[in-house]
Amino acid sequence: QVQLVESGGGLVQAGGSLRLSCAASGRSFSSYHMGWFRQAPGKERAFVAAIWRSGGTRNYADSVKGRFTISRDNAKNTVNLQMNSLKPEDTAVYYCASVNLVGSNWLGVNWGQGTQVTVSS
């Protein structure tokens, strides 16, 4: 099992950028696929991005393609989410998770506590 702690959230104006980080502890971080999800007020938690164990393959929700980039550093046990060209609709609590691919869906297994991202218009 892996323990996850997110950081880097905050308040930003539309069009701005933020970088979220997730620090992992526990065994064998490099054996986990990792992902980011978000939950906006009144909505269900939704997939944002995932990166495979080696970092060679990345998947994104259509709503963030071309604006967000997921990356990982297996030597430092971290996974990051670079968010550019932010929009008010990106406002949500963002969660880091270890993930599994089930069919065509990424499902979270171990979750962080979340970090708030607020984008003002």
mmCIF file of N, CA and C in Angstrom:
data_model
loop_
_atom_site.group_PDB
_atom_site.id
_atom_site.type_symbol
_atom_site.label_atom_id
_atom_site.label_comp_id
_atom_site.label_asym_id
_atom_site.label_seq_id
_atom_site.Cartn_x
_atom_site.Cartn_y
_atom_site.Cartn_z
ATOM 1 N N GLN A 1 0.843 -1.188 0.000
ATOM 2 C CA GLN A 1 0.000 0.000 0.000
ATOM 3 C C GLN A 1 0.880 1.240 0.000
ATOM 4 N N VAL A 2 0.403 2.282 -0.662
ATOM 5 C CA VAL A 2 1.151 3.519 -0.768
ATOM 6 C C VAL A 2 0.355 4.631 -0.095
ATOM 7 N N GLN A 3 1.057 5.517 0.614
ATOM 8 C CA GLN A 3 0.437 6.677 1.243
ATOM 9 C C GLN A 3 0.770 7.906 0.413
ATOM 10 N N LEU A 4 -0.221 8.774 0.252
ATOM 11 C CA LEU A 4 -0.092 9.886 -0.689
ATOM 12 C C LEU A 4 -0.446 11.203 -0.027
ATOM 13 N N VAL A 5 0.362 12.240 -0.295
ATOM 14 C CA VAL A 5 0.106 13.578 0.234
ATOM 15 C C VAL A 5 0.252 14.587 -0.894
ATOM 16 N N GLU A 6 -0.828 15.313 -1.182
ATOM 17 C CA GLU A 6 -0.810 16.321 -2.246
ATOM 18 C C GLU A 6 -0.415 17.686 -1.693
ATOM 19 N N SER A 7 0.112 18.514 -2.587
ATOM 20 C CA SER A 7 0.412 19.901 -2.254
ATOM 21 C C SER A 7 0.354 20.723 -3.537
ATOM 22 N N GLY A 8 0.332 22.048 -3.376
ATOM 23 C CA GLY A 8 0.426 22.928 -4.528
ATOM 24 C C GLY A 8 -0.868 23.580 -4.960
ATOM 25 N N GLY A 9 -1.959 23.261 -4.306
ATOM 26 C CA GLY A 9 -3.216 23.913 -4.671
ATOM 27 C C GLY A 9 -3.230 25.375 -4.264
ATOM 28 N N GLY A 10 -4.260 26.087 -4.711
ATOM 29 C CA GLY A 10 -4.381 27.490 -4.351
ATOM 30 C C GLY A 10 -5.373 28.210 -5.226
ATOM 31 N N LEU A 11 -5.310 29.535 -5.158
ATOM 32 C CA LEU A 11 -6.194 30.409 -5.926
ATOM 33 C C LEU A 11 -5.408 31.031 -7.073
ATOM 34 N N VAL A 12 -5.963 30.957 -8.270
ATOM 35 C CA VAL A 12 -5.293 31.507 -9.447
ATOM 36 C C VAL A 12 -6.338 32.120 -10.362
ATOM 37 N N GLN A 13 -5.937 33.110 -11.128
ATOM 38 C CA GLN A 13 -6.848 33.717 -12.091
ATOM 39 C C GLN A 13 -6.952 32.858 -13.341
ATOM 40 N N ALA A 14 -8.057 32.981 -14.024
ATOM 41 C CA ALA A 14 -8.246 32.271 -15.283
ATOM 42 C C ALA A 14 -7.098 32.601 -16.235
ATOM 43 N N GLY A 15 -6.613 31.565 -16.903
ATOM 44 C CA GLY A 15 -5.472 31.709 -17.791
ATOM 45 C C GLY A 15 -4.141 31.444 -17.124
ATOM 46 N N GLY A 16 -4.145 31.350 -15.817
ATOM 47 C CA GLY A 16 -2.916 31.116 -15.075
ATOM 48 C C GLY A 16 -2.548 29.650 -14.981
ATOM 49 N N SER A 17 -1.509 29.388 -14.199
ATOM 50 C CA SER A 17 -0.972 28.035 -14.071
ATOM 51 C C SER A 17 -0.776 27.665 -12.606
ATOM 52 N N LEU A 18 -0.860 26.375 -12.346
ATOM 53 C CA LEU A 18 -0.524 25.805 -11.040
ATOM 54 C C LEU A 18 0.145 24.464 -11.266
ATOM 55 N N ARG A 19 0.976 24.078 -10.319
ATOM 56 C CA ARG A 19 1.615 22.765 -10.369
ATOM 57 C C ARG A 19 1.305 22.034 -9.082
ATOM 58 N N LEU A 20 0.612 20.932 -9.213
ATOM 59 C CA LEU A 20 0.306 20.082 -8.065
ATOM 60 C C LEU A 20 1.371 18.996 -7.948
ATOM 61 N N SER A 21 1.704 18.673 -6.705
ATOM 62 C CA SER A 21 2.645 17.596 -6.444
ATOM 63 C C SER A 21 2.028 16.586 -5.497
ATOM 64 N N CYS A 22 2.468 15.362 -5.638
ATOM 65 C CA CYS A 22 1.982 14.284 -4.773
ATOM 66 C C CYS A 22 3.203 13.479 -4.335
ATOM 67 N N ALA A 23 3.420 13.441 -3.039
ATOM 68 C CA ALA A 23 4.537 12.680 -2.475
ATOM 69 C C ALA A 23 4.015 11.341 -1.974
ATOM 70 N N ALA A 24 4.695 10.283 -2.364
ATOM 71 C CA ALA A 24 4.267 8.937 -1.994
ATOM 72 C C ALA A 24 5.251 8.302 -1.039
ATOM 73 N N SER A 25 4.731 7.587 -0.092
ATOM 74 C CA SER A 25 5.577 6.794 0.804
ATOM 75 C C SER A 25 5.034 5.378 0.833
ATOM 76 N N GLY A 26 5.883 4.458 1.212
ATOM 77 C CA GLY A 26 5.494 3.065 1.179
ATOM 78 C C GLY A 26 6.333 2.322 0.173
ATOM 79 N N ARG A 27 5.948 1.119 -0.069
ATOM 80 C CA ARG A 27 6.786 0.252 -0.889
ATOM 81 C C ARG A 27 6.545 0.427 -2.378
ATOM 82 N N SER A 28 7.600 0.332 -3.126
ATOM 83 C CA SER A 28 7.526 0.095 -4.562
ATOM 84 C C SER A 28 6.660 1.088 -5.323
ATOM 85 N N PHE A 29 6.923 2.378 -5.145
ATOM 86 C CA PHE A 29 6.163 3.401 -5.860
ATOM 87 C C PHE A 29 6.190 3.133 -7.356
ATOM 88 N N SER A 30 7.305 2.707 -7.871
ATOM 89 C CA SER A 30 7.441 2.512 -9.319
ATOM 90 C C SER A 30 6.597 1.353 -9.848
ATOM 91 N N SER A 31 6.012 0.576 -8.955
ATOM 92 C CA SER A 31 5.150 -0.524 -9.392
ATOM 93 C C SER A 31 3.704 -0.096 -9.567
ATOM 94 N N TYR A 32 3.395 1.156 -9.234
ATOM 95 C CA TYR A 32 2.021 1.650 -9.315
ATOM 96 C C TYR A 32 1.825 2.562 -10.524
ATOM 97 N N HIS A 33 0.716 2.361 -11.224
ATOM 98 C CA HIS A 33 0.233 3.427 -12.093
ATOM 99 C C HIS A 33 -0.311 4.516 -11.165
ATOM 100 N N MET A 34 -0.175 5.780 -11.586
ATOM 101 C CA MET A 34 -0.613 6.887 -10.734
ATOM 102 C C MET A 34 -1.544 7.807 -11.511
ATOM 103 N N GLY A 35 -2.424 8.475 -10.781
ATOM 104 C CA GLY A 35 -3.374 9.352 -11.462
ATOM 105 C C GLY A 35 -3.809 10.530 -10.613
ATOM 106 N N TRP A 36 -4.490 11.442 -11.275
ATOM 107 C CA TRP A 36 -5.128 12.580 -10.626
ATOM 108 C C TRP A 36 -6.618 12.570 -10.962
ATOM 109 N N PHE A 37 -7.416 12.882 -9.967
ATOM 110 C CA PHE A 37 -8.847 13.022 -10.114
ATOM 111 C C PHE A 37 -9.243 14.371 -9.528
ATOM 112 N N ARG A 38 -10.456 14.811 -9.803
ATOM 113 C CA ARG A 38 -10.938 16.046 -9.201
ATOM 114 C C ARG A 38 -12.424 15.933 -8.907
ATOM 115 N N GLN A 39 -12.832 16.693 -7.900
ATOM 116 C CA GLN A 39 -14.249 16.723 -7.537
ATOM 117 C C GLN A 39 -14.670 18.168 -7.327
ATOM 118 N N ALA A 40 -15.544 18.634 -8.189
ATOM 119 C CA ALA A 40 -16.098 19.975 -8.092
ATOM 120 C C ALA A 40 -17.319 19.947 -7.177
ATOM 121 N N PRO A 41 -17.688 21.085 -6.608
ATOM 122 C CA PRO A 41 -18.856 21.123 -5.711
ATOM 123 C C PRO A 41 -20.104 20.597 -6.391
ATOM 124 N N GLY A 42 -20.785 19.673 -5.725
ATOM 125 C CA GLY A 42 -22.019 19.130 -6.250
ATOM 126 C C GLY A 42 -21.856 18.117 -7.362
ATOM 127 N N LYS A 43 -20.615 17.744 -7.661
ATOM 128 C CA LYS A 43 -20.368 16.786 -8.751
ATOM 129 C C LYS A 43 -19.618 15.569 -8.225
ATOM 130 N N GLU A 44 -19.655 14.504 -9.020
ATOM 131 C CA GLU A 44 -18.915 13.306 -8.667
ATOM 132 C C GLU A 44 -17.425 13.493 -8.978
ATOM 133 N N ARG A 45 -16.622 12.703 -8.281
ATOM 134 C CA ARG A 45 -15.183 12.713 -8.548
ATOM 135 C C ARG A 45 -14.942 12.209 -9.966
ATOM 136 N N ALA A 46 -14.040 12.882 -10.682
ATOM 137 C CA ALA A 46 -13.824 12.575 -12.094
ATOM 138 C C ALA A 46 -12.345 12.409 -12.400
ATOM 139 N N PHE A 47 -12.069 11.543 -13.319
ATOM 140 C CA PHE A 47 -10.698 11.292 -13.776
ATOM 141 C C PHE A 47 -10.141 12.522 -14.484
ATOM 142 N N VAL A 48 -8.864 12.820 -14.218
ATOM 143 C CA VAL A 48 -8.173 13.920 -14.887
ATOM 144 C C VAL A 48 -7.028 13.403 -15.751
ATOM 145 N N ALA A 49 -6.129 12.631 -15.137
ATOM 146 C CA ALA A 49 -4.950 12.170 -15.872
ATOM 147 C C ALA A 49 -4.358 10.948 -15.180
ATOM 148 N N ALA A 50 -3.650 10.133 -15.949
ATOM 149 C CA ALA A 50 -2.961 8.968 -15.408
ATOM 150 C C ALA A 50 -1.632 8.791 -16.118
ATOM 151 N N ILE A 51 -0.703 8.192 -15.387
ATOM 152 C CA ILE A 51 0.612 7.902 -15.955
ATOM 153 C C ILE A 51 0.996 6.487 -15.564
ATOM 154 N N TRP A 52 1.500 5.735 -16.513
ATOM 155 C CA TRP A 52 1.828 4.348 -16.273
ATOM 156 C C TRP A 52 3.093 4.242 -15.428
ATOM 157 N N ARG A 53 3.372 3.029 -14.962
ATOM 158 C CA ARG A 53 4.449 2.802 -13.988
ATOM 159 C C ARG A 53 5.766 3.421 -14.428
ATOM 160 N N SER A 54 6.138 3.182 -15.692
ATOM 161 C CA SER A 54 7.436 3.656 -16.179
ATOM 162 C C SER A 54 7.403 5.118 -16.601
ATOM 163 N N GLY A 55 6.204 5.676 -16.685
ATOM 164 C CA GLY A 55 6.069 7.052 -17.145
ATOM 165 C C GLY A 55 5.994 7.191 -18.647
ATOM 166 N N GLY A 56 6.029 6.068 -19.369
ATOM 167 C CA GLY A 56 6.067 6.150 -20.818
ATOM 168 C C GLY A 56 4.734 6.405 -21.467
ATOM 169 N N THR A 57 3.638 6.139 -20.786
ATOM 170 C CA THR A 57 2.304 6.327 -21.345
ATOM 171 C C THR A 57 1.484 7.191 -20.399
ATOM 172 N N ARG A 58 0.775 8.147 -20.989
ATOM 173 C CA ARG A 58 -0.056 9.058 -20.208
ATOM 174 C C ARG A 58 -1.433 9.137 -20.846
ATOM 175 N N ASN A 59 -2.444 9.267 -20.011
ATOM 176 C CA ASN A 59 -3.817 9.420 -20.483
ATOM 177 C C ASN A 59 -4.443 10.651 -19.828
ATOM 178 N N TYR A 60 -5.310 11.326 -20.578
ATOM 179 C CA TYR A 60 -5.931 12.545 -20.076
ATOM 180 C C TYR A 60 -7.430 12.546 -20.364
ATOM 181 N N ALA A 61 -8.173 13.195 -19.483
ATOM 182 C CA ALA A 61 -9.570 13.484 -19.794
ATOM 183 C C ALA A 61 -9.609 14.494 -20.928
ATOM 184 N N ASP A 62 -10.628 14.405 -21.757
ATOM 185 C CA ASP A 62 -10.726 15.320 -22.902
ATOM 186 C C ASP A 62 -10.734 16.773 -22.453
ATOM 187 N N SER A 63 -11.307 17.042 -21.305
ATOM 188 C CA SER A 63 -11.456 18.421 -20.833
ATOM 189 C C SER A 63 -10.129 19.091 -20.480
ATOM 190 N N VAL A 64 -9.069 18.309 -20.307
ATOM 191 C CA VAL A 64 -7.781 18.892 -19.903
ATOM 192 C C VAL A 64 -6.680 18.648 -20.922
ATOM 193 N N LYS A 65 -6.961 17.901 -21.979
ATOM 194 C CA LYS A 65 -5.934 17.624 -22.987
ATOM 195 C C LYS A 65 -5.392 18.911 -23.569
ATOM 196 N N GLY A 66 -4.063 18.964 -23.686
ATOM 197 C CA GLY A 66 -3.412 20.139 -24.232
ATOM 198 C C GLY A 66 -3.152 21.233 -23.217
ATOM 199 N N ARG A 67 -3.744 21.108 -22.020
ATOM 200 C CA ARG A 67 -3.540 22.126 -20.974
ATOM 201 C C ARG A 67 -2.819 21.560 -19.751
ATOM 202 N N PHE A 68 -3.082 20.307 -19.430
ATOM 203 C CA PHE A 68 -2.495 19.673 -18.244
ATOM 204 C C PHE A 68 -1.450 18.646 -18.680
ATOM 205 N N THR A 69 -0.415 18.493 -17.858
ATOM 206 C CA THR A 69 0.607 17.482 -18.102
ATOM 207 C C THR A 69 0.907 16.742 -16.809
ATOM 208 N N ILE A 70 0.794 15.423 -16.859
ATOM 209 C CA ILE A 70 1.140 14.593 -15.712
ATOM 210 C C ILE A 70 2.553 14.060 -15.901
ATOM 211 N N SER A 71 3.299 13.997 -14.810
ATOM 212 C CA SER A 71 4.659 13.462 -14.864
ATOM 213 C C SER A 71 4.962 12.760 -13.543
ATOM 214 N N ARG A 72 6.013 11.983 -13.545
ATOM 215 C CA ARG A 72 6.411 11.292 -12.321
ATOM 216 C C ARG A 72 7.921 11.183 -12.255
ATOM 217 N N ASP A 73 8.413 11.071 -11.037
ATOM 218 C CA ASP A 73 9.827 10.856 -10.791
ATOM 219 C C ASP A 73 9.921 9.667 -9.839
ATOM 220 N N ASN A 74 10.221 8.503 -10.364
ATOM 221 C CA ASN A 74 10.231 7.295 -9.540
ATOM 222 C C ASN A 74 11.381 7.287 -8.536
ATOM 223 N N ALA A 75 12.424 8.041 -8.805
ATOM 224 C CA ALA A 75 13.540 8.127 -7.854
ATOM 225 C C ALA A 75 13.158 8.952 -6.635
ATOM 226 N N LYS A 76 12.243 9.901 -6.827
ATOM 227 C CA LYS A 76 11.827 10.776 -5.728
ATOM 228 C C LYS A 76 10.447 10.415 -5.187
ATOM 229 N N ASN A 77 9.822 9.392 -5.769
ATOM 230 C CA ASN A 77 8.479 8.976 -5.342
ATOM 231 C C ASN A 77 7.464 10.119 -5.422
ATOM 232 N N THR A 78 7.475 10.804 -6.521
ATOM 233 C CA THR A 78 6.540 11.910 -6.695
ATOM 234 C C THR A 78 5.819 11.809 -8.048
ATOM 235 N N VAL A 79 4.615 12.348 -8.058
ATOM 236 C CA VAL A 79 3.866 12.506 -9.295
ATOM 237 C C VAL A 79 3.313 13.930 -9.297
ATOM 238 N N ASN A 80 3.398 14.587 -10.451
ATOM 239 C CA ASN A 80 3.034 15.990 -10.555
ATOM 240 C C ASN A 80 1.955 16.200 -11.609
ATOM 241 N N LEU A 81 1.248 17.301 -11.455
ATOM 242 C CA LEU A 81 0.270 17.699 -12.458
ATOM 243 C C LEU A 81 0.488 19.179 -12.749
ATOM 244 N N GLN A 82 1.021 19.472 -13.923
ATOM 245 C CA GLN A 82 1.201 20.847 -14.369
ATOM 246 C C GLN A 82 -0.071 21.288 -15.068
ATOM 247 N N MET A 83 -0.679 22.342 -14.565
ATOM 248 C CA MET A 83 -1.958 22.814 -15.098
ATOM 249 C C MET A 83 -1.773 24.216 -15.666
ATOM 250 N N ASN A 84 -1.960 24.351 -16.964
ATOM 251 C CA ASN A 84 -1.832 25.625 -17.651
ATOM 252 C C ASN A 84 -3.176 26.051 -18.234
ATOM 253 N N SER A 85 -3.262 27.320 -18.587
ATOM 254 C CA SER A 85 -4.479 27.866 -19.195
ATOM 255 C C SER A 85 -5.717 27.475 -18.385
ATOM 256 N N LEU A 86 -5.625 27.691 -17.092
ATOM 257 C CA LEU A 86 -6.707 27.262 -16.201
ATOM 258 C C LEU A 86 -7.986 28.046 -16.453
ATOM 259 N N LYS A 87 -9.100 27.341 -16.274
ATOM 260 C CA LYS A 87 -10.419 27.911 -16.480
ATOM 261 C C LYS A 87 -11.217 27.830 -15.176
ATOM 262 N N PRO A 88 -12.212 28.673 -14.997
ATOM 263 C CA PRO A 88 -13.035 28.579 -13.783
ATOM 264 C C PRO A 88 -13.628 27.194 -13.579
ATOM 265 N N GLU A 89 -13.931 26.494 -14.653
ATOM 266 C CA GLU A 89 -14.503 25.154 -14.518
ATOM 267 C C GLU A 89 -13.489 24.106 -14.063
ATOM 268 N N ASP A 90 -12.234 24.486 -13.943
ATOM 269 C CA ASP A 90 -11.222 23.581 -13.366
ATOM 270 C C ASP A 90 -11.241 23.630 -11.837
ATOM 271 N N THR A 91 -12.015 24.537 -11.274
ATOM 272 C CA THR A 91 -12.114 24.647 -9.822
ATOM 273 C C THR A 91 -12.635 23.350 -9.230
ATOM 274 N N ALA A 92 -11.878 22.792 -8.283
ATOM 275 C CA ALA A 92 -12.234 21.504 -7.684
ATOM 276 C C ALA A 92 -11.210 21.157 -6.612
ATOM 277 N N VAL A 93 -11.520 20.123 -5.864
ATOM 278 C CA VAL A 93 -10.522 19.472 -5.021
ATOM 279 C C VAL A 93 -9.850 18.411 -5.883
ATOM 280 N N TYR A 94 -8.530 18.451 -5.924
ATOM 281 C CA TYR A 94 -7.761 17.530 -6.747
ATOM 282 C C TYR A 94 -7.139 16.461 -5.861
ATOM 283 N N TYR A 95 -7.288 15.212 -6.296
ATOM 284 C CA TYR A 95 -6.814 14.061 -5.541
ATOM 285 C C TYR A 95 -5.784 13.283 -6.342
ATOM 286 N N CYS A 96 -4.735 12.918 -5.675
ATOM 287 C CA CYS A 96 -3.743 11.995 -6.215
ATOM 288 C C CYS A 96 -4.149 10.586 -5.816
ATOM 289 N N ALA A 97 -3.899 9.615 -6.684
ATOM 290 C CA ALA A 97 -4.280 8.245 -6.362
ATOM 291 C C ALA A 97 -3.385 7.253 -7.097
ATOM 292 N N SER A 98 -3.176 6.114 -6.488
ATOM 293 C CA SER A 98 -2.672 4.987 -7.262
ATOM 294 C C SER A 98 -3.887 4.435 -8.001
ATOM 295 N N VAL A 99 -3.670 3.960 -9.218
ATOM 296 C CA VAL A 99 -4.806 3.628 -10.065
ATOM 297 C C VAL A 99 -4.606 2.294 -10.766
ATOM 298 N N ASN A 100 -5.731 1.710 -11.152
ATOM 299 C CA ASN A 100 -5.742 0.529 -12.004
ATOM 300 C C ASN A 100 -6.613 0.809 -13.213
ATOM 301 N N LEU A 101 -6.232 0.250 -14.335
ATOM 302 C CA LEU A 101 -7.022 0.383 -15.554
ATOM 303 C C LEU A 101 -7.963 -0.810 -15.649
ATOM 304 N N VAL A 102 -9.262 -0.532 -15.617
ATOM 305 C CA VAL A 102 -10.284 -1.580 -15.701
ATOM 306 C C VAL A 102 -11.089 -1.309 -16.967
ATOM 307 N N GLY A 103 -10.879 -2.138 -17.949
ATOM 308 C CA GLY A 103 -11.469 -1.846 -19.255
ATOM 309 C C GLY A 103 -10.849 -0.576 -19.799
ATOM 310 N N SER A 104 -11.663 0.430 -20.019
ATOM 311 C CA SER A 104 -11.137 1.712 -20.502
ATOM 312 C C SER A 104 -11.182 2.785 -19.414
ATOM 313 N N ASN A 105 -11.440 2.373 -18.183
ATOM 314 C CA ASN A 105 -11.578 3.331 -17.085
ATOM 315 C C ASN A 105 -10.454 3.205 -16.067
ATOM 316 N N TRP A 106 -9.954 4.347 -15.650
ATOM 317 C CA TRP A 106 -8.976 4.386 -14.572
ATOM 318 C C TRP A 106 -9.729 4.481 -13.251
ATOM 319 N N LEU A 107 -9.393 3.602 -12.323
ATOM 320 C CA LEU A 107 -10.049 3.575 -11.012
ATOM 321 C C LEU A 107 -9.017 3.804 -9.922
ATOM 322 N N GLY A 108 -9.345 4.679 -8.967
ATOM 323 C CA GLY A 108 -8.444 4.951 -7.869
ATOM 324 C C GLY A 108 -8.447 3.839 -6.846
ATOM 325 N N VAL A 109 -7.275 3.568 -6.291
ATOM 326 C CA VAL A 109 -7.141 2.518 -5.272
ATOM 327 C C VAL A 109 -6.773 3.140 -3.925
ATOM 328 N N ASN A 110 -5.623 3.782 -3.864
ATOM 329 C CA ASN A 110 -5.189 4.499 -2.664
ATOM 330 C C ASN A 110 -5.260 5.989 -2.962
ATOM 331 N N TRP A 111 -5.817 6.766 -2.008
ATOM 332 C CA TRP A 111 -6.091 8.179 -2.244
ATOM 333 C C TRP A 111 -5.346 9.080 -1.281
ATOM 334 N N GLY A 112 -4.976 10.258 -1.786
ATOM 335 C CA GLY A 112 -4.508 11.312 -0.920
ATOM 336 C C GLY A 112 -5.683 12.051 -0.310
ATOM 337 N N GLN A 113 -5.369 13.088 0.458
ATOM 338 C CA GLN A 113 -6.418 13.824 1.167
ATOM 339 C C GLN A 113 -7.033 14.929 0.309
ATOM 340 N N GLY A 114 -6.399 15.259 -0.784
ATOM 341 C CA GLY A 114 -6.914 16.276 -1.692
ATOM 342 C C GLY A 114 -6.328 17.648 -1.449
ATOM 343 N N THR A 115 -6.301 18.451 -2.509
ATOM 344 C CA THR A 115 -5.849 19.830 -2.414
ATOM 345 C C THR A 115 -6.782 20.694 -3.247
ATOM 346 N N GLN A 116 -7.170 21.847 -2.711
ATOM 347 C CA GLN A 116 -8.147 22.714 -3.367
ATOM 348 C C GLN A 116 -7.482 23.569 -4.430
ATOM 349 N N VAL A 117 -8.104 23.598 -5.593
ATOM 350 C CA VAL A 117 -7.717 24.503 -6.672
ATOM 351 C C VAL A 117 -8.922 25.377 -6.997
ATOM 352 N N THR A 118 -8.729 26.680 -6.935
ATOM 353 C CA THR A 118 -9.794 27.626 -7.242
ATOM 354 C C THR A 118 -9.316 28.562 -8.336
ATOM 355 N N VAL A 119 -10.090 28.632 -9.425
ATOM 356 C CA VAL A 119 -9.749 29.483 -10.555
ATOM 357 C C VAL A 119 -10.794 30.585 -10.647
ATOM 358 N N SER A 120 -10.363 31.812 -10.499
ATOM 359 C CA SER A 120 -11.282 32.939 -10.550
ATOM 360 C C SER A 120 -11.377 33.498 -11.960
ATOM 361 N N SER A 121 -12.549 34.010 -12.280
ATOM 362 C CA SER A 121 -12.768 34.542 -13.647
ATOM 363 C C SER A 121 -12.431 36.016 -13.724
#
